[in-house]
Short mmCIF file of C-alpha atoms and ligand atoms in Angstrom, two decimals:
data_model
loop_
_atom_site.label_atom_id
_atom_site.label_comp_id
_atom_site.label_asym_id
_atom_site.label_seq_id
_atom_site.Cartn_x
_atom_site.Cartn_y
_atom_site.Cartn_z
CA MET A 76 -10.02 21.75 15.51
CA VAL A 77 -12.45 19.95 12.90
CA ILE A 78 -11.24 19.92 9.12
CA LYS A 79 -14.18 17.94 7.55
CA PRO A 80 -17.13 16.72 8.79
CA LYS A 81 -16.38 13.74 10.87
CA GLU A 82 -18.43 11.09 9.43
CA SER A 83 -20.40 10.89 6.06
CA ASP A 84 -23.89 8.02 6.17
CA ASN A 85 -24.58 6.34 3.32
CA ARG A 86 -27.52 4.19 3.52
CA THR A 87 -27.39 2.43 0.12
CA GLU A 88 -28.17 -1.10 0.74
CA ILE A 89 -25.86 -3.88 -0.84
CA LEU A 90 -25.83 -3.42 -4.38
CA LYS A 91 -25.67 -6.42 -6.76
CA ASP A 92 -23.79 -7.20 -9.90
CA VAL A 93 -21.15 -3.93 -9.59
CA ASP A 94 -18.92 -2.84 -12.50
CA LEU A 95 -15.36 -2.62 -10.47
CA SER A 96 -13.57 -1.16 -13.34
CA ALA A 97 -13.41 2.11 -11.76
CA VAL A 98 -12.55 1.32 -8.72
CA ASN A 99 -9.13 -0.60 -9.18
CA THR A 100 -6.22 1.35 -10.89
CA LEU A 101 -5.10 -1.83 -12.94
CA GLY A 102 -8.56 -0.60 -15.03
CA VAL A 103 -9.48 -4.58 -15.12
CA ARG A 104 -12.93 -5.33 -15.72
CA ALA A 105 -14.44 -7.64 -13.41
CA VAL A 106 -17.86 -7.32 -11.54
CA ALA A 107 -18.69 -8.26 -7.75
CA ASP A 108 -21.95 -9.88 -6.86
CA ARG A 109 -22.31 -7.63 -3.87
CA PHE A 110 -20.78 -4.76 -3.18
CA ALA A 111 -21.58 -1.76 -0.56
CA LYS A 112 -20.00 1.87 0.11
CA ILE A 113 -19.29 2.44 3.64
CA GLY A 114 -19.22 6.27 5.06
CA SER A 115 -19.47 5.49 8.58
CA VAL A 116 -19.00 3.51 11.14
CA SER A 117 -23.03 3.22 11.92
CA LYS A 118 -23.13 1.24 8.25
CA LEU A 119 -21.18 -1.31 9.07
CA GLU A 120 -22.99 -1.81 12.58
CA ARG A 121 -26.46 -2.05 10.65
CA LEU A 122 -25.08 -4.63 8.09
CA TYR A 123 -23.11 -6.59 11.15
CA GLN A 124 -26.68 -6.43 12.64
CA LYS A 125 -28.38 -8.10 9.29
CA GLY A 126 -26.10 -10.60 9.56
CA GLU A 127 -24.33 -9.45 6.04
CA LEU A 128 -20.45 -9.19 7.86
CA GLN A 129 -19.62 -12.47 7.59
CA GLU A 130 -15.85 -12.99 8.20
CA LYS A 131 -14.01 -14.96 5.14
CA ASP A 132 -16.92 -13.35 2.73
CA VAL A 133 -15.65 -9.82 3.13
CA PHE A 134 -13.02 -8.17 1.17
CA VAL A 135 -12.40 -4.49 2.34
CA LEU A 136 -11.57 -2.10 -0.71
CA GLY A 137 -9.85 1.31 -0.13
CA GLY A 138 -8.55 3.29 -3.05
CA GLY A 139 -8.35 0.04 -5.26
CA SER A 140 -4.22 0.52 -6.21
CA ASN A 141 -3.44 -2.82 -4.66
CA VAL A 142 -5.63 -5.19 -6.09
CA LEU A 143 -6.05 -7.36 -8.86
CA PHE A 144 -9.64 -8.47 -9.16
CA ALA A 145 -10.62 -11.62 -11.02
CA GLU A 146 -13.41 -11.13 -13.88
CA ARG A 147 -16.27 -12.07 -11.13
CA VAL A 148 -16.00 -11.35 -7.68
CA SER A 149 -18.25 -13.42 -5.14
CA ARG A 150 -17.14 -11.83 -1.71
CA LEU A 151 -18.73 -8.85 -0.59
CA LEU A 152 -17.00 -5.96 -1.30
CA LEU A 153 -16.82 -2.99 0.93
CA LYS A 154 -15.61 0.35 -0.27
CA ILE A 155 -14.69 2.35 2.43
CA GLU A 156 -15.37 5.94 2.19
CA ILE A 157 -15.41 7.15 6.13
CA GLU A 158 -13.99 10.89 6.09
CA GLY A 159 -12.41 13.44 8.39
CA ILE A 160 -9.18 14.40 9.54
CA GLU A 161 -8.83 16.10 12.56
CA ILE A 162 -6.13 16.89 15.24
CA GLU A 163 -6.78 15.01 18.69
CA GLU A 164 -3.75 16.29 20.86
CA GLU A 165 -0.98 18.56 20.56
CA THR A 166 2.11 19.66 22.60
CA ASP A 167 5.05 22.25 21.51
CA ASN A 168 6.99 19.48 19.33
CA HIS A 169 4.22 17.29 18.51
CA VAL A 170 0.36 16.67 17.17
CA ILE A 171 -2.01 13.11 17.06
CA ILE A 172 -4.27 13.31 14.01
CA ARG A 173 -6.91 11.20 13.47
CA ALA A 174 -7.74 10.36 9.81
CA GLY A 175 -11.22 8.46 8.51
CA ALA A 176 -9.95 5.46 6.62
CA GLY A 177 -11.46 6.42 3.31
CA GLU A 178 -9.37 9.57 3.33
CA ASN A 179 -7.18 9.86 -0.02
CA TRP A 180 -3.44 9.18 1.91
CA HIS A 181 -1.34 11.72 -0.62
CA GLN A 182 -3.95 14.16 0.48
CA LEU A 183 -3.47 13.40 4.40
CA VAL A 184 0.36 13.72 2.97
CA SER A 185 -0.18 17.14 1.66
CA TRP A 186 -2.10 18.56 4.08
CA CYS A 187 0.32 17.44 6.91
CA VAL A 188 3.31 19.29 5.01
CA LYS A 189 1.26 22.12 4.68
CA ASN A 190 0.37 22.10 8.53
CA ASN A 191 4.12 21.68 8.82
CA PHE A 192 3.38 18.15 10.08
CA GLY A 193 6.61 16.07 9.98
CA GLY A 194 6.59 12.77 9.44
CA ILE A 195 5.10 10.91 6.28
CA GLU A 196 6.74 13.47 3.70
CA ASN A 197 8.61 10.30 2.24
CA LEU A 198 5.43 8.63 2.06
CA ALA A 199 4.18 10.86 -0.40
CA LEU A 200 1.81 9.92 -3.96
CA ILE A 201 1.34 6.62 -2.93
CA PRO A 202 -1.80 5.69 -4.25
CA GLY A 203 -4.62 4.43 -2.11
CA THR A 204 -6.56 5.15 1.41
CA THR A 205 -5.17 5.81 4.87
CA GLY A 206 -7.20 2.81 5.92
CA ALA A 207 -5.07 0.49 3.77
CA ALA A 208 -1.62 2.30 4.68
CA PRO A 209 -1.15 0.20 8.25
CA VAL A 210 -2.27 -3.08 6.53
CA GLN A 211 0.79 -3.43 4.80
CA ASN A 212 2.88 -0.93 6.51
CA ILE A 213 3.27 1.18 3.75
CA GLY A 214 6.92 2.45 3.07
CA ALA A 215 8.88 4.33 0.12
CA TYR A 216 12.40 6.24 -0.02
CA GLY A 217 13.18 5.28 3.83
CA ALA A 218 10.71 5.35 5.68
CA GLU A 219 7.28 3.26 6.67
CA LEU A 220 4.06 4.10 8.12
CA GLU A 221 4.79 2.29 11.53
CA GLU A 222 7.53 5.29 12.29
CA VAL A 223 4.90 7.77 13.00
CA PHE A 224 1.82 5.76 13.80
CA TYR A 225 0.02 6.01 17.02
CA LYS A 226 -3.17 3.70 17.36
CA LEU A 227 -6.32 2.87 14.76
CA GLU A 228 -9.61 2.26 14.92
CA ALA A 229 -11.37 -1.42 13.86
CA PHE A 230 -14.57 -3.04 13.49
CA ASP A 231 -14.89 -6.60 14.49
CA MET A 232 -16.61 -8.49 12.29
CA ARG A 233 -16.91 -11.29 14.71
CA THR A 234 -18.36 -9.22 17.57
CA GLY A 235 -19.35 -6.33 16.21
CA GLU A 236 -17.65 -3.75 18.55
CA LEU A 237 -14.61 -1.28 17.29
CA LYS A 238 -11.44 -2.23 18.85
CA LYS A 239 -8.39 -0.11 19.69
CA PHE A 240 -5.04 -1.27 18.14
CA GLU A 241 -2.11 -0.11 19.77
CA LYS A 242 1.25 -0.32 17.53
CA GLU A 243 2.57 -3.43 19.61
CA ASP A 244 -0.95 -4.86 18.35
CA CYS A 245 -0.37 -4.16 14.85
CA GLU A 246 2.98 -6.55 14.31
CA PHE A 247 4.36 -4.31 12.08
CA ALA A 248 7.14 -5.74 9.22
CA TYR A 249 8.17 -5.22 5.81
CA ARG A 250 5.12 -4.81 4.03
CA ASP A 251 3.37 -6.52 6.51
CA SER A 252 1.34 -6.42 9.88
CA VAL A 253 -1.12 -8.56 11.94
CA PHE A 254 -4.16 -7.07 9.29
CA LYS A 255 -2.58 -9.61 6.88
CA ARG A 256 -2.03 -12.51 8.69
CA ARG A 257 -3.69 -13.79 11.82
CA TYR A 258 -6.38 -10.53 11.99
CA LYS A 259 -6.95 -11.19 8.09
CA ASN A 260 -10.91 -10.81 7.04
CA ARG A 261 -11.72 -10.23 10.50
CA PHE A 262 -11.22 -6.71 10.87
CA ILE A 263 -12.15 -3.52 8.92
CA ILE A 264 -9.81 -0.28 9.98
CA THR A 265 -12.17 2.87 10.55
CA HIS A 266 -9.63 5.43 11.65
CA LEU A 267 -5.93 6.10 11.78
CA TYR A 268 -3.77 8.13 14.31
CA LEU A 269 -0.21 9.10 13.67
CA LYS A 270 1.99 10.86 15.66
CA LEU A 271 3.65 13.85 13.77
CA THR A 272 6.18 16.38 14.77
CA LYS A 273 5.56 20.01 15.06
CA ALA A 274 8.97 21.33 15.45
CA GLU A 275 12.61 19.84 15.31
CA HIS A 276 11.58 17.17 12.25
CA THR A 277 13.47 14.35 11.29
CA VAL A 278 14.69 14.60 7.93
CA GLU A 279 15.16 11.22 6.03
CA CYS A 280 17.16 11.57 3.13
CA SER A 281 19.52 8.62 3.27
CA TYR A 282 17.62 6.63 0.30
CA ARG A 283 20.12 7.00 -2.78
CA ALA A 284 17.34 8.11 -5.07
CA LEU A 285 16.83 11.02 -2.79
CA ARG A 286 20.09 12.24 -2.18
CA GLU A 287 21.11 12.24 -5.98
CA HIS A 288 17.64 13.97 -6.75
CA MET A 289 19.42 16.31 -3.77
CA ASP A 290 22.75 16.95 -5.04
CA ALA A 291 21.19 17.51 -8.62
CA LYS A 292 19.30 20.45 -7.38
CA ASN A 293 21.84 21.68 -4.98
CA ILE A 294 19.81 21.31 -1.97
CA GLY A 295 22.51 21.06 0.53
CA ASN A 296 20.17 20.75 3.83
CA PRO A 297 17.04 19.43 2.93
CA GLU A 298 14.16 20.43 4.89
CA MET A 299 10.57 18.55 5.59
CA PRO A 300 8.95 20.02 2.21
CA ASP A 301 12.08 19.65 0.31
CA ILE A 302 11.74 15.60 0.86
CA TYR A 303 7.77 15.72 -0.24
CA GLN A 304 8.50 17.56 -3.50
CA ALA A 305 11.50 15.30 -4.19
CA VAL A 306 9.76 12.17 -3.49
CA ILE A 307 6.62 13.21 -5.62
CA GLU A 308 9.27 14.54 -8.35
CA ILE A 309 11.33 11.08 -8.04
CA ARG A 310 7.87 8.63 -7.83
CA LYS A 311 6.44 11.02 -11.21
CA SER A 312 9.73 10.26 -13.18
CA LYS A 313 9.62 6.83 -12.24
CA LEU A 314 6.52 5.41 -11.55
CA PRO A 315 3.03 5.29 -13.84
CA ASP A 316 0.27 7.40 -13.10
CA PRO A 317 -2.75 5.22 -13.11
CA ALA A 318 -4.56 7.78 -14.63
CA ASP A 319 -2.38 7.56 -17.66
CA ILE A 320 -1.86 3.78 -17.59
CA GLY A 321 -3.46 0.76 -15.30
CA ASN A 322 -0.87 -0.52 -12.63
CA ALA A 323 -0.85 -1.56 -9.10
CA GLY A 324 2.42 -0.11 -8.03
CA SER A 325 4.87 -2.90 -7.18
CA PHE A 326 3.47 -6.10 -8.29
CA PHE A 327 5.27 -8.31 -6.46
CA LYS A 328 7.19 -8.11 -2.77
CA ASN A 329 11.65 -7.77 -2.62
CA PRO A 330 12.50 -10.85 -1.39
CA VAL A 331 14.55 -11.91 1.45
CA ILE A 332 17.23 -14.59 1.38
CA SER A 333 19.44 -15.63 3.67
CA ALA A 334 23.36 -14.67 3.21
CA GLY A 335 24.26 -17.89 2.18
CA ARG A 336 22.03 -17.83 -0.76
CA PHE A 337 22.90 -14.52 -1.23
CA SER A 338 26.83 -15.34 -1.66
CA MET A 339 26.42 -17.72 -4.22
CA LEU A 340 24.14 -15.44 -6.12
CA GLU A 341 26.76 -13.01 -5.91
CA LYS A 342 29.42 -15.32 -7.37
CA LYS A 343 27.30 -15.58 -10.35
CA TYR A 344 25.97 -11.79 -10.30
CA PRO A 345 28.80 -9.48 -8.72
CA GLU A 346 26.79 -6.55 -9.56
CA ILE A 347 23.65 -7.42 -7.87
CA PRO A 348 21.98 -5.00 -5.52
CA ALA A 349 21.11 -5.72 -2.16
CA TYR A 350 20.34 -4.61 1.20
CA ARG A 351 21.09 -6.28 4.39
CA VAL A 352 17.95 -6.83 6.73
CA ASP A 353 19.52 -8.51 9.50
CA THR A 354 22.48 -10.68 10.28
CA GLY A 355 21.78 -13.77 7.85
CA ARG A 356 19.11 -12.23 5.64
CA ILE A 357 19.33 -9.96 2.75
CA LYS A 358 16.74 -8.22 0.56
CA ILE A 359 17.15 -8.34 -3.34
CA PRO A 360 15.57 -5.81 -5.60
CA ALA A 361 12.57 -7.87 -7.50
CA ALA A 362 13.25 -4.91 -10.02
CA TRP A 363 16.40 -5.90 -10.42
CA LEU A 364 15.43 -9.93 -10.70
CA ILE A 365 12.87 -8.98 -13.27
CA GLU A 366 14.93 -7.01 -15.28
CA LYS A 367 17.88 -9.21 -15.15
CA ALA A 368 15.02 -11.99 -16.66
CA GLY A 369 14.25 -9.81 -19.79
CA TRP A 370 10.93 -8.56 -18.60
CA LYS A 371 11.83 -4.68 -18.48
CA GLY A 372 9.68 -2.74 -20.77
CA LYS A 373 8.23 -5.89 -22.57
CA ARG A 374 4.80 -6.42 -23.65
CA VAL A 375 2.92 -9.22 -24.52
CA GLY A 376 -0.73 -8.46 -26.05
CA ASN A 377 -2.24 -5.83 -23.74
CA VAL A 378 -0.12 -6.19 -20.83
CA GLY A 379 3.42 -5.16 -20.06
CA THR A 380 6.16 -4.25 -17.78
CA TYR A 381 7.02 -0.43 -17.12
CA LYS A 382 9.44 0.73 -19.28
CA ASN A 383 11.44 2.87 -16.00
CA GLN A 384 10.63 0.41 -13.27
CA ALA A 385 9.96 -3.40 -14.05
CA LEU A 386 8.34 -4.05 -10.78
CA VAL A 387 5.66 -2.44 -12.30
CA ILE A 388 2.87 -4.17 -14.19
CA VAL A 389 0.93 -2.38 -16.62
CA ASN A 390 -2.32 -2.55 -18.30
CA HIS A 391 -1.70 -1.15 -22.04
CA GLY A 392 -5.43 -1.04 -22.93
CA ASP A 393 -7.97 -3.56 -22.53
CA ALA A 394 -6.28 -6.49 -20.61
CA GLU A 395 -8.03 -9.17 -18.86
CA ALA A 396 -7.87 -9.93 -14.99
CA ALA A 397 -6.41 -13.31 -16.28
CA GLU A 398 -4.13 -12.14 -19.09
CA ILE A 399 -2.34 -9.85 -16.52
CA TYR A 400 -2.43 -12.88 -13.86
CA GLU A 401 -0.83 -14.88 -16.47
CA TYR A 402 1.73 -12.06 -17.27
CA ALA A 403 2.63 -12.36 -13.65
CA MET A 404 3.19 -15.92 -13.27
CA ASN A 405 5.50 -16.18 -16.31
CA ILE A 406 7.83 -13.47 -14.57
CA LYS A 407 7.10 -15.29 -11.55
CA LYS A 408 8.86 -18.54 -13.34
CA SER A 409 11.43 -16.74 -15.10
CA VAL A 410 12.71 -15.26 -11.76
CA LYS A 411 12.49 -18.67 -9.94
CA ASP A 412 14.20 -20.69 -13.23
CA LEU A 413 16.96 -18.04 -13.53
CA PHE A 414 17.67 -17.72 -9.76
CA GLY A 415 16.18 -19.75 -7.87
CA ILE A 416 14.26 -16.77 -5.93
CA GLU A 417 10.46 -16.97 -5.42
CA LEU A 418 8.65 -14.04 -5.74
CA VAL A 419 5.46 -13.30 -3.78
CA PRO A 420 2.78 -10.96 -5.19
CA GLU A 421 2.92 -7.59 -3.07
CA VAL A 422 -0.89 -6.89 -4.60
CA ASN A 423 -4.00 -8.68 -3.41
CA LEU A 424 -5.41 -11.39 -5.84
CA VAL A 425 -9.34 -11.33 -5.09
CA GLY A 426 -11.39 -13.74 -6.83
CA GLU A 427 -10.40 -17.27 -8.74
CA PHE A 428 -7.95 -17.42 -11.19
N1 EPU B 142 16.11 -1.59 -10.16
C1 EPU B 142 16.42 -2.32 -11.12
N2 EPU B 142 15.50 -2.24 -12.64
C2 EPU B 142 14.21 -1.63 -12.24
C3 EPU B 142 14.03 -0.67 -11.46
C4 EPU B 142 14.95 -0.79 -10.03
O1 EPU B 142 17.42 -3.08 -11.35
O2 EPU B 142 13.62 -1.33 -13.51
C5 EPU B 142 17.03 -2.29 -8.79
C6 EPU B 142 17.69 -0.40 -8.69
O3 EPU B 142 19.08 -1.59 -8.23
C7 EPU B 142 17.43 0.17 -7.65
C8 EPU B 142 16.78 -0.78 -6.95
O4 EPU B 142 15.80 -1.78 -7.85
O5 EPU B 142 18.49 0.79 -7.30
C9 EPU B 142 15.56 -0.59 -6.18
O6 EPU B 142 14.91 0.09 -6.80
P1 EPU B 142 13.78 1.28 -6.52
O7 EPU B 142 14.52 2.36 -5.50
O8 EPU B 142 12.87 1.85 -7.83
O9 EPU B 142 12.83 0.61 -5.68
P2 EPU B 142 12.02 -1.23 -5.27
O10 EPU B 142 13.01 -1.82 -4.42
O11 EPU B 142 11.81 -1.27 -6.89
C10 EPU B 142 10.60 0.33 -3.55
C11 EPU B 142 9.11 -0.07 -2.85
C12 EPU B 142 8.08 1.19 -4.08
C13 EPU B 142 8.47 1.95 -3.30
C14 EPU B 142 10.39 1.94 -3.88
C15 EPU B 142 10.73 3.45 -3.10
C16 EPU B 142 8.36 -2.91 -2.67
C17 EPU B 142 8.10 -3.90 -3.26
N3 EPU B 142 8.61 -2.07 -3.46
O12 EPU B 142 10.61 -0.28 -4.94
O13 EPU B 142 6.86 0.66 -3.47
O14 EPU B 142 7.92 3.20 -4.02
O15 EPU B 142 11.24 0.98 -2.98
O16 EPU B 142 11.07 3.66 -2.27
O17 EPU B 142 9.06 -2.62 -1.48
C18 EPU B 142 4.61 -0.54 -4.16
O18 EPU B 142 4.96 -0.62 -3.06
O19 EPU B 142 3.26 -0.29 -4.58
C19 EPU B 142 5.88 0.59 -4.47
C20 EPU B 142 5.75 1.43 -5.88
#
């Protein structure tokens, strides 16, 4: 069954001096020296044959929802627009779907829920594209992409070949994969395959905010579409919509610290929230650290921290890239000074700051 055409071709050559304002959800003004839209694998092959795809020189852009561009970006930006969602295989209980890397992630989630395919409903409303999802192993409300990941196809800029990655090849971890480490700047993800349930869905409702939402709505035994609906409502209440106010979601990752370090902090701050990662390692919500350091709802010029979620940096108007960067670094410094914890950006910083 083909839902959309598999690939659309786009023969535009590399464009010069392209305004990036509309392709980053933070809404910063930036200009790319070189920019190309990629609607098909064959366009990648053509660029490769012309010698345009130099590993360290390329930056792959999906929905632009996880980047902070510097004013001028000298790398070749490839905006991935490979489309198509199709069913590869199905049994009574499972389905394997194949989606183009350029498909909007939330539209894919909605399509799955509508078709009664379960497994990604907790990841509803995450901005960005399908191809970006495995790069940082997107996660929210108790679920992570890796749980439904089947395989992916990616274009190797070193050899010009298309390579298949099985789950174990991706080395998934919290907001992390091999594509952020060893294979950074080498592979361009073109298609993602997910294995989803068609019956006997596993409903993941243990995340506190989800449980509270279900209690408030008197939903005793939530079903897969209830989770989808709840996640949408929670996200809308807590996270700003980039269409209204520029932002890139969580600006920093939640830091993981040692249990020893944690017990020292807990003595000083008994109310500190924490999640056990494994024996000896504890994850602390960066939002709590940032709020405690006094940044929640704060505004400096055009940049601020969102009033309902301290982990989200927002562009109140015409903020420049350098202003946002400086604001973020000031948050980082405050948290370091107060707690001795080093925050690491979750967004990609592209260009020279
Ligand atoms: N908290 C505060 N102040 C705040 C917000 C939260 O103290 O302003 C504390 C509370 O204790 C709360 C805890 O932080 O219980 C966790 O907050 P929340 O549930 O909002 O989640 P998060 O850890 O801040 C992560 C992801 C989000 C994802 C949510 C929901 C990261 C870096 N962020 O945020 O992902 O939507 O969980 O699952 O892991 C993103 O990656 O862009 C993103 C938005």
